[in-house]
Coordinates of C-alpha atoms in Angstrom, one line a residue:
M1 CA -25.3 4.3 7.4
R2 CA -24.8 0.9 9.1
R3 CA -27.8 -0.5 7.2
R4 CA -26.5 0.9 3.9
R5 CA -23.1 -0.8 4.6
S6 CA -24.6 -4.2 5.3
L7 CA -26.7 -4.0 2.1
S8 CA -23.7 -3.2 0.0
R9 CA -21.8 -6.1 1.7
L10 CA -24.7 -8.4 0.8
A11 CA -24.6 -7.2 -2.8
I12 CA -20.9 -7.8 -2.9
A13 CA -21.3 -11.3 -1.5
A14 CA -24.0 -12.1 -4.1
A15 CA -21.8 -10.7 -6.9
A16 CA -18.8 -12.7 -5.7
S17 CA -20.8 -16.0 -5.6
L18 CA -22.1 -15.4 -9.2
T19 CA -18.7 -14.4 -10.7
G20 CA -16.4 -16.6 -8.6
V21 CA -14.3 -13.6 -7.7
R22 CA -13.2 -13.9 -4.1
G23 CA -11.7 -10.5 -3.5
W24 CA -13.3 -7.1 -3.9
C25 CA -11.8 -3.8 -3.3
L26 CA -11.8 -0.1 -4.2
P27 CA -9.7 0.8 -7.3
P28 CA -6.0 1.5 -6.2
S29 CA -5.9 5.1 -7.5
P30 CA -8.2 7.7 -5.8
P31 CA -10.5 9.4 -6.2
H32 CA -12.7 6.5 -5.3
S33 CA -16.3 6.0 -6.1
S34 CA -18.5 4.0 -3.8
V35 CA -18.4 1.1 -6.4
L36 CA -16.4 -1.9 -5.5
V37 CA -14.6 -3.8 -8.2
P38 CA -12.9 -7.2 -8.4
C39 CA -9.5 -6.8 -6.7
L40 CA -7.0 -7.0 -9.5
F41 CA -3.9 -6.2 -7.5
S42 CA -2.9 -9.9 -7.2
S43 CA -2.5 -12.6 -9.8
A44 CA -3.2 -15.0 -6.9
R45 CA -6.8 -13.9 -6.3
E46 CA -8.0 -17.5 -6.7
D47 CA -6.3 -18.4 -3.5
S48 CA -7.9 -16.1 -0.9
L49 CA -5.6 -17.4 1.8
S50 CA -2.4 -16.6 -0.1
T51 CA 0.0 -14.5 1.9
S52 CA 3.2 -12.6 1.3
T53 CA 6.1 -12.2 3.7
V54 CA 7.4 -8.7 3.4
H55 CA 10.8 -7.6 4.7
L56 CA 11.4 -3.9 5.5
R57 CA 13.7 -2.3 8.0
G58 CA 15.0 -5.6 9.3
V59 CA 11.6 -6.9 10.1
A60 CA 9.5 -9.6 8.3
V61 CA 5.7 -9.4 8.4
E62 CA 3.0 -11.5 6.8
M63 CA 0.2 -9.9 5.0
P64 CA -2.6 -11.0 2.7
R65 CA -1.4 -11.0 -0.9
G66 CA -2.9 -8.2 -3.0
A67 CA -5.5 -7.4 -0.4
S68 CA -4.4 -3.8 0.2
T69 CA -1.6 -1.5 -0.8
L70 CA 1.9 -2.1 0.7
R71 CA 1.6 1.2 2.7
T72 CA -1.7 0.2 4.4
A73 CA -0.6 -3.4 5.1
L74 CA 2.7 -2.2 6.6
L75 CA 1.1 0.5 8.7
K76 CA -1.4 -2.1 10.0
A77 CA 1.5 -4.4 10.9
G78 CA 3.2 -1.6 12.8
I79 CA 5.9 -0.7 10.3
S80 CA 6.1 2.7 8.6
P81 CA 7.2 3.1 4.9
H82 CA 7.9 6.8 5.9
N83 CA 11.0 8.4 7.3
G84 CA 11.2 10.9 10.2
R85 CA 8.6 13.6 10.1
S86 CA 7.0 12.2 7.0
K87 CA 5.2 9.8 9.2
L88 CA 3.0 12.7 10.1
I89 CA 3.4 14.9 7.0
N90 CA 2.3 12.7 4.0
C91 CA -0.6 12.4 1.6
R92 CA -2.2 9.4 3.3
G93 CA -2.1 7.1 0.3
L94 CA -3.0 9.5 -2.5
G95 CA 0.3 9.0 -4.3
T96 CA 1.1 12.7 -4.4
C97 CA 3.8 13.2 -1.8
G98 CA 6.3 10.4 -2.6
T99 CA 7.3 9.9 1.0
C100 CA 6.4 6.2 0.9
A101 CA 8.9 5.5 -1.9
V102 CA 10.6 2.1 -1.5
E103 CA 12.8 -0.1 -3.8
V104 CA 11.6 -3.6 -4.5
L105 CA 14.9 -5.6 -4.1
S106 CA 13.3 -9.0 -4.7
G107 CA 9.9 -10.4 -5.2
S108 CA 7.1 -8.7 -7.2
V109 CA 4.4 -6.1 -6.7
A110 CA 1.1 -5.5 -8.5
P111 CA 0.6 -3.7 -10.7
R112 CA 3.9 -4.8 -12.3
E113 CA 4.3 -1.5 -14.2
R114 CA 4.3 1.9 -12.4
T115 CA 0.9 3.6 -12.3
A116 CA 0.4 6.9 -14.0
R117 CA 0.4 8.5 -10.6
E118 CA 3.7 6.9 -9.7
L119 CA 5.3 8.0 -12.9
L120 CA 4.1 11.6 -12.5
R121 CA 5.3 11.8 -8.9
L122 CA 8.7 10.1 -9.4
Q123 CA 9.6 11.6 -12.8
S124 CA 8.2 15.1 -12.6
V125 CA 8.3 16.4 -9.0
P126 CA 11.4 17.0 -7.0
P127 CA 13.3 15.6 -5.2
H128 CA 12.8 12.2 -6.9
S129 CA 12.9 13.8 -10.4
F130 CA 16.4 15.1 -9.8
R131 CA 17.8 11.7 -10.7
E132 CA 16.4 9.5 -13.4
E133 CA 17.5 6.4 -11.5
N134 CA 15.0 7.3 -8.7
A135 CA 12.1 6.9 -11.0
Q136 CA 13.4 3.6 -12.4
R137 CA 14.2 2.0 -9.0
L138 CA 11.5 3.3 -6.7
R139 CA 7.8 2.4 -6.3
L140 CA 5.3 4.2 -4.2
A141 CA 4.1 1.8 -1.4
C142 CA 0.6 3.5 -1.5
Q143 CA 0.1 2.5 -5.2
C144 CA 1.1 -1.1 -5.3
A145 CA 0.5 -4.4 -3.4
A146 CA 2.5 -7.5 -2.6
D147 CA 2.3 -10.1 -5.3
S148 CA 4.8 -12.8 -4.4
E149 CA 5.5 -15.1 -1.5
E150 CA 8.5 -13.2 -0.4
L151 CA 9.0 -9.4 -1.0
V152 CA 12.1 -7.6 0.1
L153 CA 11.9 -3.8 0.2
I154 CA 14.5 -1.1 0.9
K155 CA 13.6 2.3 2.4
Y156 CA 16.3 4.8 1.6
S157 CA 17.2 7.9 3.7
G158 CA 15.9 11.4 3.3
F159 CA 12.5 12.8 4.0
W160 CA 11.1 11.3 0.8
G161 CA 13.4 8.3 0.8
Q162 CA 15.1 9.7 -2.2
D163 CA 18.8 9.3 -1.2
L164 CA 19.6 6.0 -3.0
S165 CA 23.2 6.0 -1.8
T166 CA 22.1 5.4 1.9
E167 CA 19.6 3.0 3.3
S168 CA 17.4 4.4 6.1
T169 CA 18.7 3.4 9.5
E170 CA 15.4 4.1 11.3
P171 CA 14.4 1.1 13.4
A172 CA 11.1 -0.7 12.6
D173 CA 9.8 0.0 16.1
D174 CA 10.1 3.8 15.6
F175 CA 6.5 3.8 14.6
Q176 CA 3.4 5.8 15.2
T177 CA 0.1 6.3 13.4
Y178 CA -1.2 9.7 14.3
F179 CA -4.7 9.4 12.9
G180 CA -5.6 5.7 13.4
S181 CA -7.6 4.3 10.5
L182 CA -7.5 7.7 8.9
E183 CA -3.9 6.9 8.0
Y184 CA -5.3 4.8 5.1
P185 CA -8.7 6.4 4.2
F186 CA -8.8 5.0 0.7
E187 CA -8.7 1.4 1.5
D188 CA -11.8 -0.8 1.6
G189 CA -12.7 -3.0 4.6
E190 CA -13.6 -2.9 8.2
K191 CA -12.0 -0.3 10.4
E192 CA -10.0 -1.8 13.2
G193 CA -10.8 -0.8 16.7
P194 CA -13.2 -1.3 19.6
E195 CA -16.1 0.6 17.9
N196 CA -16.5 -2.3 15.4
E197 CA -16.5 -5.2 17.9

């Protein structure tokens, strides 16, 4: 398995040098194949050192621009896009539960338009579908990535973050990942932890 991974990384590096693409990732919407594609999340791919400062729950964190979904980048930074028990009970980035719904107050995310998965979840499935404004204002953090220098997000109250009349009051330090790197199984890249050192 380890040899296979290093061979695929070598192939990716060779393809990157031939094409000039600096970022490679899995497609944003599962199911994923084992094929890596140029990372098209960000319009700033030519600058591999480009970062975004993301504000959520009164905390600002820096993350690589377009490198992973907002959900994954926030979890790795110690901030959850989920409320209450949805930190444990969620789809782990599949885009099916809607518990990572946030509003983009300022800045931009990629893709700019909602994905088919976001539209299906926010417009067709309760509780988000009860109000049309939910589908228009919310994005699923597991289906988009930061695409601007500054990004301000609002997490609303309710299990699914669906109550647009009240901002969530959960503190940023009320955070726990129950399953380690399995919290974001559909993201490409090295798993963090002592086993990879």
